[in-house]
PDB file of C-alpha atoms in Angstrom:
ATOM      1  CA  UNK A   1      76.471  60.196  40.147  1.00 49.00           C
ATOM      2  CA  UNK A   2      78.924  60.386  42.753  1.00 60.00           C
ATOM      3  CA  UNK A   3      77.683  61.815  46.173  1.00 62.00           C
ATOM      4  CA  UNK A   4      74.064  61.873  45.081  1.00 65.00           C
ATOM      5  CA  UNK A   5      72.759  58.765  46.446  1.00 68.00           C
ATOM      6  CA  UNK A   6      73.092  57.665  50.316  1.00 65.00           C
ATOM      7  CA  UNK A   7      76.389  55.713  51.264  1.00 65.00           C
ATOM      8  CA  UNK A   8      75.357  52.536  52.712  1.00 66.00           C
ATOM      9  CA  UNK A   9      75.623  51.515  55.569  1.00 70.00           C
ATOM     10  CA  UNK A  10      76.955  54.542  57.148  1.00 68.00           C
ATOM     11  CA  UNK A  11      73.724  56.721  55.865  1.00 67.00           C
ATOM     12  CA  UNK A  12      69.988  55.936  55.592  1.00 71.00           C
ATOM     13  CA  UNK A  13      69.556  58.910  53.644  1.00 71.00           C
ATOM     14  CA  UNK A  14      71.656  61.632  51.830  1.00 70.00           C
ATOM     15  CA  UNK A  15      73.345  63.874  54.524  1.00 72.00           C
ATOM     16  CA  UNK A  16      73.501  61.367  57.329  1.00 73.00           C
ATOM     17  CA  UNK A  17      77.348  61.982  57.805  1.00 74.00           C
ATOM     18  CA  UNK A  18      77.278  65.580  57.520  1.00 80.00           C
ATOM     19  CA  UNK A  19      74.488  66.093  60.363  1.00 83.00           C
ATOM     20  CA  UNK A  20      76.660  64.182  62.589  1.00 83.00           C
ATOM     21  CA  UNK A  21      79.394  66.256  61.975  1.00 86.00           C
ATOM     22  CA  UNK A  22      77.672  69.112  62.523  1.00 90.00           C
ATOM     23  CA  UNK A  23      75.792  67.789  65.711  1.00 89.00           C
ATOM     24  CA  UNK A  24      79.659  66.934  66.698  1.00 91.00           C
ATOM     25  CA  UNK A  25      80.881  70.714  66.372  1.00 91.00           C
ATOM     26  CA  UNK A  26      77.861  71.766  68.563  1.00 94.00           C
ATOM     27  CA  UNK A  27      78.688  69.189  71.177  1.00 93.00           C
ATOM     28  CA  UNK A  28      82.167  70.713  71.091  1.00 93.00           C
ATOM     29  CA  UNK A  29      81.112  74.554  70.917  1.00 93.00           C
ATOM     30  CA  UNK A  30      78.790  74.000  74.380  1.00 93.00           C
ATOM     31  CA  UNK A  31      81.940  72.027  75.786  1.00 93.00           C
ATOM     32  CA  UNK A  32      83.797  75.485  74.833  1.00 92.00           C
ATOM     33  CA  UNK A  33      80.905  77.349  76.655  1.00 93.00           C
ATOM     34  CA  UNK A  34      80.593  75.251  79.939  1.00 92.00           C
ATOM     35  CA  UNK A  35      84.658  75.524  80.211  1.00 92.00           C
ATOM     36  CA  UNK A  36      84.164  79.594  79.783  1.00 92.00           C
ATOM     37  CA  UNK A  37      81.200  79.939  82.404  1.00 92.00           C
ATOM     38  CA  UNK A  38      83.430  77.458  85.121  1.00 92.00           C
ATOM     39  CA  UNK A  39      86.507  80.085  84.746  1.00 91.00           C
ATOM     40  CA  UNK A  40      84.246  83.400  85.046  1.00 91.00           C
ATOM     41  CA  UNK A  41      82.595  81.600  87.503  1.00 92.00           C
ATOM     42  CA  UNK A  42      85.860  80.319  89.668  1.00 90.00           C
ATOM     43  CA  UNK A  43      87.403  83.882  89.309  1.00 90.00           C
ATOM     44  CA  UNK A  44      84.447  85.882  91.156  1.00 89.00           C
ATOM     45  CA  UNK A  45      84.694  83.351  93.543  1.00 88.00           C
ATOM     46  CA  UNK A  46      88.255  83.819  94.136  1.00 89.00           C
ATOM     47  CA  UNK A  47      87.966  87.219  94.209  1.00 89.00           C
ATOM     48  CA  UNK A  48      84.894  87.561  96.919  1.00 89.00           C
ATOM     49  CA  UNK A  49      87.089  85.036  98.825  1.00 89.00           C
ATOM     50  CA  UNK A  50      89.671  87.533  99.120  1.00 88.00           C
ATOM     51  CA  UNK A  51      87.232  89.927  99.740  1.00 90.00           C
ATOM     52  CA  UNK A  52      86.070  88.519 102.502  1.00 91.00           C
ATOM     53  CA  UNK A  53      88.936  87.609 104.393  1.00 91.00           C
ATOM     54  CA  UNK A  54      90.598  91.025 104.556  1.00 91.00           C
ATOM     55  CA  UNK A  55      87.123  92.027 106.174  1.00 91.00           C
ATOM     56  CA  UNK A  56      87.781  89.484 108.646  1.00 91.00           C
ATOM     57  CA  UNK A  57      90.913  90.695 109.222  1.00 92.00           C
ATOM     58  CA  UNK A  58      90.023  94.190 109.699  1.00 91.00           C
ATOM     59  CA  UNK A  59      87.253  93.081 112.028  1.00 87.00           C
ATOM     60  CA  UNK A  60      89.469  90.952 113.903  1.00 90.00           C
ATOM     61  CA  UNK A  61      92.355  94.000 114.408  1.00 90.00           C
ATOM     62  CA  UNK A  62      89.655  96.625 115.485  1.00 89.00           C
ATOM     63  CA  UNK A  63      87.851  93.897 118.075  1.00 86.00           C
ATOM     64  CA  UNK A  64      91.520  93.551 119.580  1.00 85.00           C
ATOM     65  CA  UNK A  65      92.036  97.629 119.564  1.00 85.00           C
ATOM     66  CA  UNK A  66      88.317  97.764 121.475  1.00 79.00           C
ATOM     67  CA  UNK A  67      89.464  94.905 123.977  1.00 79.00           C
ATOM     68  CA  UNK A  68      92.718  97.334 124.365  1.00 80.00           C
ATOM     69  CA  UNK A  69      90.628 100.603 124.908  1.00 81.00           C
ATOM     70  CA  UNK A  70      88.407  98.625 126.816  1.00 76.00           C
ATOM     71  CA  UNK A  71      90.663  97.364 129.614  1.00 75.00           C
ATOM     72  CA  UNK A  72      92.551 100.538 130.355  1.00 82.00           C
ATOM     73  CA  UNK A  73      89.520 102.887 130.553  1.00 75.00           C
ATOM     74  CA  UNK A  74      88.703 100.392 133.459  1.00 73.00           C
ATOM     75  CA  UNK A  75      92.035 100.473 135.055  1.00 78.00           C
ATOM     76  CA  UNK A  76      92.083 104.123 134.539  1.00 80.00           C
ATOM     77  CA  UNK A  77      88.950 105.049 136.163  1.00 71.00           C
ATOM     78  CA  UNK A  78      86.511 103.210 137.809  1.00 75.00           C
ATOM     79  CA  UNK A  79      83.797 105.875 137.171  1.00 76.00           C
ATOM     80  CA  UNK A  80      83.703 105.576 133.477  1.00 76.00           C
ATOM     81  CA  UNK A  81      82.612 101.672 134.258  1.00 76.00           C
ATOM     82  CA  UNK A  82      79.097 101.888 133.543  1.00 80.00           C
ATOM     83  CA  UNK A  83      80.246 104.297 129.919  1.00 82.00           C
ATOM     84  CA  UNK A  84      83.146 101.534 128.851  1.00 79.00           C
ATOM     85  CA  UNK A  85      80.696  98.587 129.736  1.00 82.00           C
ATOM     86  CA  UNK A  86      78.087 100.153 127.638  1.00 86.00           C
ATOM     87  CA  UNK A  87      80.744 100.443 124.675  1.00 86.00           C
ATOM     88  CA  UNK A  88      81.789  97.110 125.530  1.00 86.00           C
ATOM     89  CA  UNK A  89      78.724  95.963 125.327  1.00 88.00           C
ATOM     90  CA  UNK A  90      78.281  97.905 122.337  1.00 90.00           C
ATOM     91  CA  UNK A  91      81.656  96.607 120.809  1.00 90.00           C
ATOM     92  CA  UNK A  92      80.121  92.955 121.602  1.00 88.00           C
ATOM     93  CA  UNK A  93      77.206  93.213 119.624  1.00 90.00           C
ATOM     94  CA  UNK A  94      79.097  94.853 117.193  1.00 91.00           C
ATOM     95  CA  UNK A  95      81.356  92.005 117.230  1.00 91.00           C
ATOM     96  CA  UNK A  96      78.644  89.618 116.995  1.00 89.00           C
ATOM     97  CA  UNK A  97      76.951  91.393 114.049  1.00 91.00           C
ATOM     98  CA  UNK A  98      80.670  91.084 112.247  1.00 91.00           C
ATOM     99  CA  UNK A  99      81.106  87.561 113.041  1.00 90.00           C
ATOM    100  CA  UNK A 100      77.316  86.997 111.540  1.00 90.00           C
ATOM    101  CA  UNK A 101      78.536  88.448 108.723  1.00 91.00           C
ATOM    102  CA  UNK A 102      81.900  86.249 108.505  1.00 90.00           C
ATOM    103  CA  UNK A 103      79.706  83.246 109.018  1.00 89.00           C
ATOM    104  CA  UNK A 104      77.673  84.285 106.546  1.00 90.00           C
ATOM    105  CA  UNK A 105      80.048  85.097 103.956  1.00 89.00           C
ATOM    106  CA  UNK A 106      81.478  81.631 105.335  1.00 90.00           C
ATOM    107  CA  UNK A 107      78.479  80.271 104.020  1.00 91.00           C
ATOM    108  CA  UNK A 108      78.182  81.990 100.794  1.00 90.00           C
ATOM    109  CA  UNK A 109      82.112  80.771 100.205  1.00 89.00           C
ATOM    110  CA  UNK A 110      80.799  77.237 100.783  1.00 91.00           C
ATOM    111  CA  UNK A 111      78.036  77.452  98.415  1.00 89.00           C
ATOM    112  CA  UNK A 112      80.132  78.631  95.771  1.00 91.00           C
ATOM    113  CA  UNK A 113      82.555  75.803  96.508  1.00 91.00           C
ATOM    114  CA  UNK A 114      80.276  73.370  96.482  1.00 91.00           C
ATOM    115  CA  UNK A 115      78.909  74.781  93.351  1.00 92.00           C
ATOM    116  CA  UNK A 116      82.401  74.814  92.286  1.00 92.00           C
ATOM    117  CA  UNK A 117      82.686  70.644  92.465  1.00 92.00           C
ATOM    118  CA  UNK A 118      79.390  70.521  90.601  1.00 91.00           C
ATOM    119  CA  UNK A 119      80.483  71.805  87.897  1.00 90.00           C
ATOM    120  CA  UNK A 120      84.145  70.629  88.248  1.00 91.00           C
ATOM    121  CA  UNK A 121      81.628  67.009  87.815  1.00 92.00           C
ATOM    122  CA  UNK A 122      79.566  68.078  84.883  1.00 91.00           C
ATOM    123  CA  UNK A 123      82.540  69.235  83.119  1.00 92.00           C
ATOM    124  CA  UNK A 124      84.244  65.825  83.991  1.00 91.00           C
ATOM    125  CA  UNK A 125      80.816  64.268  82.299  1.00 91.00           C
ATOM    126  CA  UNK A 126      81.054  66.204  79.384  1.00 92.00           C
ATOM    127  CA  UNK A 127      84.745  65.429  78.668  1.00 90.00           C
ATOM    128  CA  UNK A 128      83.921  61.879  78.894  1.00 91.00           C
ATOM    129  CA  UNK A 129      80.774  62.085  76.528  1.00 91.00           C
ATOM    130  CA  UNK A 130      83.149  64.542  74.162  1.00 90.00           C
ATOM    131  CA  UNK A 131      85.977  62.269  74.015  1.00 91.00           C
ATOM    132  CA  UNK A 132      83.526  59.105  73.875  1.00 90.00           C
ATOM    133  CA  UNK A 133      82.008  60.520  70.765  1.00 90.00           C
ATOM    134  CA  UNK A 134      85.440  61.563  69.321  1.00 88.00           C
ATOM    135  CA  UNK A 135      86.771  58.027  69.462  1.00 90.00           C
ATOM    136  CA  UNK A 136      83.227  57.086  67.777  1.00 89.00           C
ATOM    137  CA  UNK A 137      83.227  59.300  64.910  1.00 89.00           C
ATOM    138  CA  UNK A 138      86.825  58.743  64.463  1.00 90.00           C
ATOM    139  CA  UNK A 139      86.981  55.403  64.137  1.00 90.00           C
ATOM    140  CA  UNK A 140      83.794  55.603  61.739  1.00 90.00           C
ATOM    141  CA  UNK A 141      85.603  58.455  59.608  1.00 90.00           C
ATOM    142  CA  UNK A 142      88.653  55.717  59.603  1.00 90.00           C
ATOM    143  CA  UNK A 143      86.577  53.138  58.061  1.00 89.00           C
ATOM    144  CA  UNK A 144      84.610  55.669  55.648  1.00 90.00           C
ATOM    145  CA  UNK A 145      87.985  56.528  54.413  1.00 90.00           C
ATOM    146  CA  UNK A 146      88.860  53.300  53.975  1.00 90.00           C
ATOM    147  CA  UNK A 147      85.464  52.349  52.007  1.00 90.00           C
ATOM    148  CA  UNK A 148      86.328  55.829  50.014  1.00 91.00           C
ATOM    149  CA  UNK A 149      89.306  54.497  49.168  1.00 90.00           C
ATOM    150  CA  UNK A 150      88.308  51.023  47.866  1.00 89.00           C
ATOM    151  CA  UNK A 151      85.570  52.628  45.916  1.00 88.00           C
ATOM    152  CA  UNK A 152      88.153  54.947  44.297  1.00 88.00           C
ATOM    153  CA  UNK A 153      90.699  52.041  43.475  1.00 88.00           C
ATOM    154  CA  UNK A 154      87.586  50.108  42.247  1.00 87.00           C
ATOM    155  CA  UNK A 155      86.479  52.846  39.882  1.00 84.00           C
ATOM    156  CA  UNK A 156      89.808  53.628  38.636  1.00 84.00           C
ATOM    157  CA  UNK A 157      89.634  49.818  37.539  1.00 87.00           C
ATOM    158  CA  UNK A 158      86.644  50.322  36.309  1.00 85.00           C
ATOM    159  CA  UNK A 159      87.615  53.466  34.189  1.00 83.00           C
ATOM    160  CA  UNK A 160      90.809  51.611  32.765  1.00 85.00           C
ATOM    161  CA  UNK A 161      88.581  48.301  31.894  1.00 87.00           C
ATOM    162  CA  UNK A 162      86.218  51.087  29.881  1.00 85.00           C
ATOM    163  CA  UNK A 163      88.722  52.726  28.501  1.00 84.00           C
ATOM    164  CA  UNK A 164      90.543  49.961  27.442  1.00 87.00           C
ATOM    165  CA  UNK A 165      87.025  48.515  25.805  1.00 90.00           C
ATOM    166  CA  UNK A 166      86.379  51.626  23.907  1.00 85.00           C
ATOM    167  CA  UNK A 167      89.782  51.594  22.392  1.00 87.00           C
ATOM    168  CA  UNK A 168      89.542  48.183  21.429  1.00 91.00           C
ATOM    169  CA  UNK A 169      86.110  48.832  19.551  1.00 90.00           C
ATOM    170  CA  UNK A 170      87.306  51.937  17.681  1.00 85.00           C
ATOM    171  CA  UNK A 171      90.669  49.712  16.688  1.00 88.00           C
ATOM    172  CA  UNK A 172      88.361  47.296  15.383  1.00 93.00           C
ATOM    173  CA  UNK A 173      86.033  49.370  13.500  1.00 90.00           C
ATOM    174  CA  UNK A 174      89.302  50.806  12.114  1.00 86.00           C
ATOM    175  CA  UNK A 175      90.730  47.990  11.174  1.00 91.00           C
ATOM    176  CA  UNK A 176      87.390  46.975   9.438  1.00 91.00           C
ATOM    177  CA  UNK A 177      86.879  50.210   7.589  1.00 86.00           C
ATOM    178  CA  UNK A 178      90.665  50.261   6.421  1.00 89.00           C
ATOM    179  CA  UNK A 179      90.627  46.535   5.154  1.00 92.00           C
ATOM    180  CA  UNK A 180      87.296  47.346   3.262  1.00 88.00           C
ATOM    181  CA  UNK A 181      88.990  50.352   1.370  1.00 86.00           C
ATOM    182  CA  UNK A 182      92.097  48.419   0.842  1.00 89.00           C
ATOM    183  CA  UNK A 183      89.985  46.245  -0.770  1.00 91.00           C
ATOM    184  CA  UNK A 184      88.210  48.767  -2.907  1.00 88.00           C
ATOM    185  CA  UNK A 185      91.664  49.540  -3.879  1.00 89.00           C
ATOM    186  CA  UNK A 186      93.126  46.676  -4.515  1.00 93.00           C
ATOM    187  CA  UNK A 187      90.225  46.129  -7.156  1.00 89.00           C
ATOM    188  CA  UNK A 188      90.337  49.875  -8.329  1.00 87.00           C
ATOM    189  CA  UNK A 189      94.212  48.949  -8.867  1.00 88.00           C
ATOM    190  CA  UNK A 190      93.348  45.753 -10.690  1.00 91.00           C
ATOM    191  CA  UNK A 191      90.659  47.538 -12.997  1.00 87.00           C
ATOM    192  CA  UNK A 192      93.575  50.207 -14.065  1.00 85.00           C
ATOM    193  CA  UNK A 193      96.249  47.708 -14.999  1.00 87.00           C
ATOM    194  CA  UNK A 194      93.526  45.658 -17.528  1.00 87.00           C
ATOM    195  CA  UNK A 195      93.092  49.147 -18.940  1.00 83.00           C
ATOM    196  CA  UNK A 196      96.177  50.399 -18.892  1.00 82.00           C
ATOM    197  CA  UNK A 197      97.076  47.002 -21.317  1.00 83.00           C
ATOM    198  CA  UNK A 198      94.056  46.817 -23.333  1.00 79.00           C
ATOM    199  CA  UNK A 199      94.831  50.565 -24.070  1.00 75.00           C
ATOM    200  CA  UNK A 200      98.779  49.682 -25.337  1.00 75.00           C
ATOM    201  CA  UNK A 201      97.246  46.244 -27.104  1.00 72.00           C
ATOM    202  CA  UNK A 202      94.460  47.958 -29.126  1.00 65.00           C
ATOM    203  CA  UNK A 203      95.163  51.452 -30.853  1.00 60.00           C
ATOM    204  CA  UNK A 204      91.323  52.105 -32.287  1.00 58.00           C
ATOM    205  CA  UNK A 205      90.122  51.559 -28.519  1.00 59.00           C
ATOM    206  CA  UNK A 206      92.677  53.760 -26.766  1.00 65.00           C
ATOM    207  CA  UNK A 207      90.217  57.383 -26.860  1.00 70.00           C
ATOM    208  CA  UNK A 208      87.158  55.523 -25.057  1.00 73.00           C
ATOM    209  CA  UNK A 209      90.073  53.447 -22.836  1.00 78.00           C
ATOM    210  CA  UNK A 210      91.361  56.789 -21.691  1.00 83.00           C
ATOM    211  CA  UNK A 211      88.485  57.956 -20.241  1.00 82.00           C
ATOM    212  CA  UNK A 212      87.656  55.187 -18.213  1.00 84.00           C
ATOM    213  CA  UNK A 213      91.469  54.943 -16.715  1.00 85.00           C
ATOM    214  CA  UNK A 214      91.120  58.725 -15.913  1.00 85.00           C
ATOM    215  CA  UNK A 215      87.812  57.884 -14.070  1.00 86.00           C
ATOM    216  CA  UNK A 216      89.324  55.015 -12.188  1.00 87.00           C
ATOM    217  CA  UNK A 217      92.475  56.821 -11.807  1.00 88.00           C
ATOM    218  CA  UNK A 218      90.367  59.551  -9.968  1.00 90.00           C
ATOM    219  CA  UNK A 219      88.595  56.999  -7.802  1.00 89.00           C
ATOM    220  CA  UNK A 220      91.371  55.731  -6.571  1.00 89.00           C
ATOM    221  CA  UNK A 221      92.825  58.678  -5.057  1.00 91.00           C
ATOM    222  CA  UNK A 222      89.241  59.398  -3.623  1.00 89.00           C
ATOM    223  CA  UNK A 223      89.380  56.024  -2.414  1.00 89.00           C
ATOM    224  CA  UNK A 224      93.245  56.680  -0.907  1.00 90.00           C
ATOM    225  CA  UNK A 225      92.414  60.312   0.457  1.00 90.00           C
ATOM    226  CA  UNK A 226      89.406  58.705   2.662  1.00 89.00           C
ATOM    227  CA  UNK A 227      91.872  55.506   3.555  1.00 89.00           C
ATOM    228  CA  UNK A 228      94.033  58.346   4.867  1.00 90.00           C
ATOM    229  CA  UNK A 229      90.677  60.544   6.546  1.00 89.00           C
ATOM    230  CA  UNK A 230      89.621  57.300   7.935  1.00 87.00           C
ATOM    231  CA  UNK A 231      92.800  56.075   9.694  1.00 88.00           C
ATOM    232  CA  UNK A 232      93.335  59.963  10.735  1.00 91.00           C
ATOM    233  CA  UNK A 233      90.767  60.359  12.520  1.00 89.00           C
ATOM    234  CA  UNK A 234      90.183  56.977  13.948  1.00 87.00           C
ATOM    235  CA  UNK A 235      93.712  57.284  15.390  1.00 91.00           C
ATOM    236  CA  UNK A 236      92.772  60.660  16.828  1.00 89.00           C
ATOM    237  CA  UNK A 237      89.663  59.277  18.992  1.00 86.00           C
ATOM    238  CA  UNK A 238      91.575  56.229  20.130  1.00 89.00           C
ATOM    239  CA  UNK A 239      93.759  59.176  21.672  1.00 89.00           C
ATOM    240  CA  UNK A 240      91.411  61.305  22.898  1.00 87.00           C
ATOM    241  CA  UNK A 241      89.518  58.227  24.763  1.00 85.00           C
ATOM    242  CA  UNK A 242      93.273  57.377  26.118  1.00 85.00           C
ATOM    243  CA  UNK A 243      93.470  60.707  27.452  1.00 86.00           C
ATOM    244  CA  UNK A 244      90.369  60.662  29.315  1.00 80.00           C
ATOM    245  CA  UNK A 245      88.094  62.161  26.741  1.00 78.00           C
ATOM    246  CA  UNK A 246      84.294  60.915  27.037  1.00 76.00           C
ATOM    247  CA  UNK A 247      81.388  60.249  24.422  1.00 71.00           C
ATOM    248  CA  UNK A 248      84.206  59.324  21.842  1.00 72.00           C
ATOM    249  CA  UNK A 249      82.518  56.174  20.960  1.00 74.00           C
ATOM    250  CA  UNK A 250      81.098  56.471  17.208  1.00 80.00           C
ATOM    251  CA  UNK A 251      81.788  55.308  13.830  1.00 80.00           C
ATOM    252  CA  UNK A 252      84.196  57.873  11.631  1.00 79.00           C
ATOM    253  CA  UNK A 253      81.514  58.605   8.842  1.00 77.00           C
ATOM    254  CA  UNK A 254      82.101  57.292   5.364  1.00 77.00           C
ATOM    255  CA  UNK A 255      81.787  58.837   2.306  1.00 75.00           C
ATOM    256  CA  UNK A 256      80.505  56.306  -0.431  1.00 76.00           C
ATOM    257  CA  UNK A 257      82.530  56.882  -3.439  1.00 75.00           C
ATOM    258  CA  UNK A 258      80.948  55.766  -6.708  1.00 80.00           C
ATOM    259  CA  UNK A 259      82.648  53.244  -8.945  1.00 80.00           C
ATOM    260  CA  UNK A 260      82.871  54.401 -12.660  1.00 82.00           C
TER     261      UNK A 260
END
């Protein structure tokens, strides 16, 4: 009957414990997940980071080579003004359009950093909540084992009392059967010595006084050989039910052997 019934107090019904393990391993498998998604995530961000900031480098180089251009075309000739403003301007705007798309890139870096702390938080909340239920379930699985191990001690106890019951009752019911053939022996025995002298005292009855010690004298080994069957095999379920051995509890059938 072990297992089949549900362990009080710990379960209301059979399976409690088991569902809360498994509940357990899918709190720690999404933990696993969330950690996985928060390192894919953090390495695209480094990486567009990176990204982006040798663009702004390269931006920022050629907008110094166009300021270079730009001021000696005007010292070298004053009528190319109105052409090297109009690429100046041009460079401006150009300039402009990059540093939109800095800022914007900026922007996008922010977002992903503060994205970044969010999850940085939620990860922080689940590792709390994980390690809050891992200090719960193992300081219920300490006292389960504990219980588990009572109950164990208690029904090894339990076992030895039985054992030590059903031992006693097959001794007795051995002891009983053996003192009741003794006794049919001891009378058996009795019977052949009045025989045995009536036969030397009285010649004319010796024929019919022969007979009956041969009957008696084969009764009494009957009687001996199931003395001997009954102590056999009354010693032999005394050690099976010593050695663990169940449904050993019966009564070593007797054979009734007739008197002559």
């Amino acid at each position: 009957e072990t297992n089949t019934l549900p362990f009080h107090p710990f379960e209301n019904q059979q399976g409690d414990i088991l569902r809360v393990e498994k509940e357990h391993q899918v709190l720690k498998e999404q933990l696993r997940e969330a950690e996985e998604k928060f390192e894919q995530l953090q390495s695209r961000s480094l990486e567009e980071i990176g990204a982006l900031k040798e663009l702004l480098k390269k931006s920022i180089e050629e907008t110094e080579v166009s300021q270079n251009e730009l001021d000696w075309f005007h010292q070298d000739s004053e009528a190319q003004m109105k052409k090297w403003q109009q690429e100046k301007k041009e460079n401006r705007e150009n300039l402009k359009a990059l540093r939109g798309t800095a800022k914007k890139h900026s922007d996008t870096n922010d977002r992903y950093l503060k994205i970044i702390d969010e999850k940085e938080n939620q990860y922080k909340v689940c590792l709390n909540t994980f390690l809050e239920t891992s200090n719960k379930f193992a300081n219920k699985k300490g006292k389960l084992e504990e219980l588990i191990k009572k109950s164990e001690d208690d029904s090894q106890e339990c076992e030895k009392r039985a054992v030590k019951a059903e031992v006693s009752v097959l001794q007795t019911w051995k002891e009983t059967e053996i003192w009741k053939l003794k006794g049919t022996i001891a009378k058996a025995e009795g019977n052949l010595g009045m025989l045995k002298a009536l036969s030397s005292n009285s010649a004319s009855a010796a024929p019919v006084v022969k007979s009956q010690i041969d009957s008696w004298e084969i009764f009494l080994a009957n009687v001996k050989k199931q003395l001997e069957k009954v102590e056999a095999e009354y010693d032999e379920k005394i050690e099976l039910v010593k050695n663990g051995a169940r449904n050993c509890l019966s009564k070593v059938e007797i054979v009734d052997v007739p008197y002559p």
